[in-house]
Amino acid sequence: MSAKIISGKEIAQQIREELKKEVEEMKASYGITPGLVTILVGENPASVSYVTAKQRTAHELGFYSVQDNQPEDISEEALLELIDKYNKDEKIHGILVQLPLPKHIDESKVIYAIDPNKDVDGFHPVNVGKMVIGEPCFLPCTPHGILEMLIRSGIETSGAEVVVVGRSNIVGKPIANLMLQKREGGNATVTICHTRTKDMAFHTKRADILIVAAGRPKVITADMVKEGVVVIDVGVNRIGKTPEGKAILCGDVDFDAVKEKASAITPVPGGVGPMTITMLMKNTVQAARQTIEKS
Ligand code: GUN
């Protein structure tokens, strides 16, 4: 069997078309333009490329968008003050601080400082708590993107054995949580594997849907999956550069070998990445809409 390729790029494009219309309507009916600020501290090449892509998409969708670059040695206090400034800025509906932050800054303090109503990353404990109990909130962008991809690709999750590899707060924990909830794209039986799991292959071989966010290139090989599995590869590993200086990317899954056993698989690049950015845009539109509903 050779797998169907789930193109995150195409699904993301469909959602962006929907969002573009919504933004136009919002501007015409309420005079409100969704506003997003992305704060980048330092010059980590991966972070620079993510933030640039987020800003480009915001611009394409007609948002008011601000990219705020801060030096690597900005103090924690100054960063917290900056966040407070955007919390009070009525033109800004969504605040994203690109992670990771330099070691001298406490990431959790920064996340706590963002107004939960502007937390379009869905990382603030208020939003995390609401997500866990299934209340309306901003869902974290990568897990939200994975759910949308599964739903729009017609993949049945109800009753499926889902195995998640990785337990980060950004991907592993929230996607596991969302997929066990009683909701569309949920109702699965979920297992989480991590670096201390004794026999990873035992679990991955049982998966109907395998979601990999390990952060290490090609850790999932063909002998670790069963025939017909659906594979979602969240990994983005920079394994070299082209002669032109462009990063060469690969996922956490050995794509060429695993696609011969899988029924469907996401590529890297062009899989989860574009969906993450798109869900950030969706959350920002939702944040702007909430200000209309409150007024
Ligand atoms: N770093 C890696 N992924 C993310 C993300 O989804 N949001 C933020 N803010 N930083 C990240």
mmCIF file of N, CA and C and ligand atoms in Angstrom, residues 39 47 50 54 95-100 121 123 140-143 170-171 276 280, ligand 1:
data_model
loop_
_atom_site.group_PDB
_atom_site.id
_atom_site.type_symbol
_atom_site.label_atom_id
_atom_site.label_comp_id
_atom_site.label_asym_id
_atom_site.label_seq_id
_atom_site.Cartn_x
_atom_site.Cartn_y
_atom_site.Cartn_z
ATOM 1 N N ILE A 39 5.910 38.511 19.007
ATOM 2 C CA ILE A 39 7.105 39.027 19.683
ATOM 3 C C ILE A 39 8.210 37.983 19.558
ATOM 4 N N SER A 47 13.083 30.118 14.854
ATOM 5 C CA SER A 47 12.059 31.043 15.353
ATOM 6 C C SER A 47 11.843 32.186 14.366
ATOM 7 N N TYR A 50 9.689 30.864 11.584
ATOM 8 C CA TYR A 50 8.277 30.665 11.983
ATOM 9 C C TYR A 50 7.544 32.007 12.079
ATOM 10 N N LYS A 54 4.316 33.491 10.032
ATOM 11 C CA LYS A 54 3.082 33.899 10.722
ATOM 12 C C LYS A 54 2.705 35.318 10.303
ATOM 13 N N ILE A 95 -1.824 38.040 21.013
ATOM 14 C CA ILE A 95 -0.405 38.236 21.342
ATOM 15 C C ILE A 95 0.286 36.874 21.287
ATOM 16 N N LEU A 96 1.351 36.803 20.499
ATOM 17 C CA LEU A 96 2.131 35.569 20.448
ATOM 18 C C LEU A 96 3.587 35.878 20.781
ATOM 19 N N VAL A 97 4.103 35.218 21.800
ATOM 20 C CA VAL A 97 5.532 35.332 22.117
ATOM 21 C C VAL A 97 6.176 34.031 21.632
ATOM 22 N N GLN A 98 7.053 34.144 20.643
ATOM 23 C CA GLN A 98 7.635 32.930 20.075
ATOM 24 C C GLN A 98 8.536 32.237 21.102
ATOM 25 N N LEU A 99 8.353 30.942 21.253
ATOM 26 C CA LEU A 99 9.163 30.126 22.168
ATOM 27 C C LEU A 99 10.150 29.303 21.343
ATOM 28 N N PRO A 100 11.284 28.893 21.856
ATOM 29 C CA PRO A 100 11.742 29.092 23.231
ATOM 30 C C PRO A 100 12.294 30.492 23.452
ATOM 31 N N ASP A 121 -2.204 31.627 21.334
ATOM 32 C CA ASP A 121 -1.443 30.378 21.345
ATOM 33 C C ASP A 121 -2.157 29.308 22.187
ATOM 34 N N PHE A 123 -1.808 28.969 25.442
ATOM 35 C CA PHE A 123 -0.833 28.431 26.409
ATOM 36 C C PHE A 123 -1.104 28.874 27.847
ATOM 37 N N PRO A 140 -4.666 25.328 21.546
ATOM 38 C CA PRO A 140 -3.286 25.488 21.054
ATOM 39 C C PRO A 140 -3.209 25.111 19.560
ATOM 40 N N CYS A 141 -2.395 25.876 18.826
ATOM 41 C CA CYS A 141 -2.509 25.875 17.357
ATOM 42 C C CYS A 141 -2.133 24.557 16.693
ATOM 43 N N THR A 142 -1.073 23.912 17.159
ATOM 44 C CA THR A 142 -0.677 22.665 16.480
ATOM 45 C C THR A 142 -1.707 21.550 16.718
ATOM 46 N N PRO A 143 -2.108 21.277 17.967
ATOM 47 C CA PRO A 143 -3.148 20.266 18.167
ATOM 48 C C PRO A 143 -4.458 20.608 17.436
ATOM 49 N N ILE A 170 3.071 21.920 24.407
ATOM 50 C CA ILE A 170 2.614 22.566 23.162
ATOM 51 C C ILE A 170 1.876 21.577 22.259
ATOM 52 N N VAL A 171 2.330 20.314 22.235
ATOM 53 C CA VAL A 171 1.712 19.351 21.308
ATOM 54 C C VAL A 171 1.210 18.079 22.009
ATOM 55 N N THR A 276 -0.645 24.759 11.632
ATOM 56 C CA THR A 276 -0.381 25.464 12.890
ATOM 57 C C THR A 276 -0.554 26.971 12.688
ATOM 58 N N LEU A 280 -3.527 29.648 14.179
ATOM 59 C CA LEU A 280 -3.199 30.897 14.889
ATOM 60 C C LEU A 280 -4.045 32.041 14.329
HETATM 61 N N1 GUN B 1 7.536 27.460 19.363
HETATM 62 C C1 GUN B 1 7.262 26.288 18.742
HETATM 63 N N2 GUN B 1 5.930 26.170 18.512
HETATM 64 C C2 GUN B 1 5.356 27.301 19.006
HETATM 65 C C3 GUN B 1 4.017 27.756 19.042
HETATM 66 O O1 GUN B 1 3.049 27.094 18.606
HETATM 67 N N3 GUN B 1 3.839 28.976 19.623
HETATM 68 C C4 GUN B 1 4.861 29.714 20.136
HETATM 69 N N4 GUN B 1 4.574 30.876 20.692
HETATM 70 N N5 GUN B 1 6.112 29.301 20.107
HETATM 71 C C5 GUN B 1 6.355 28.102 19.538
#
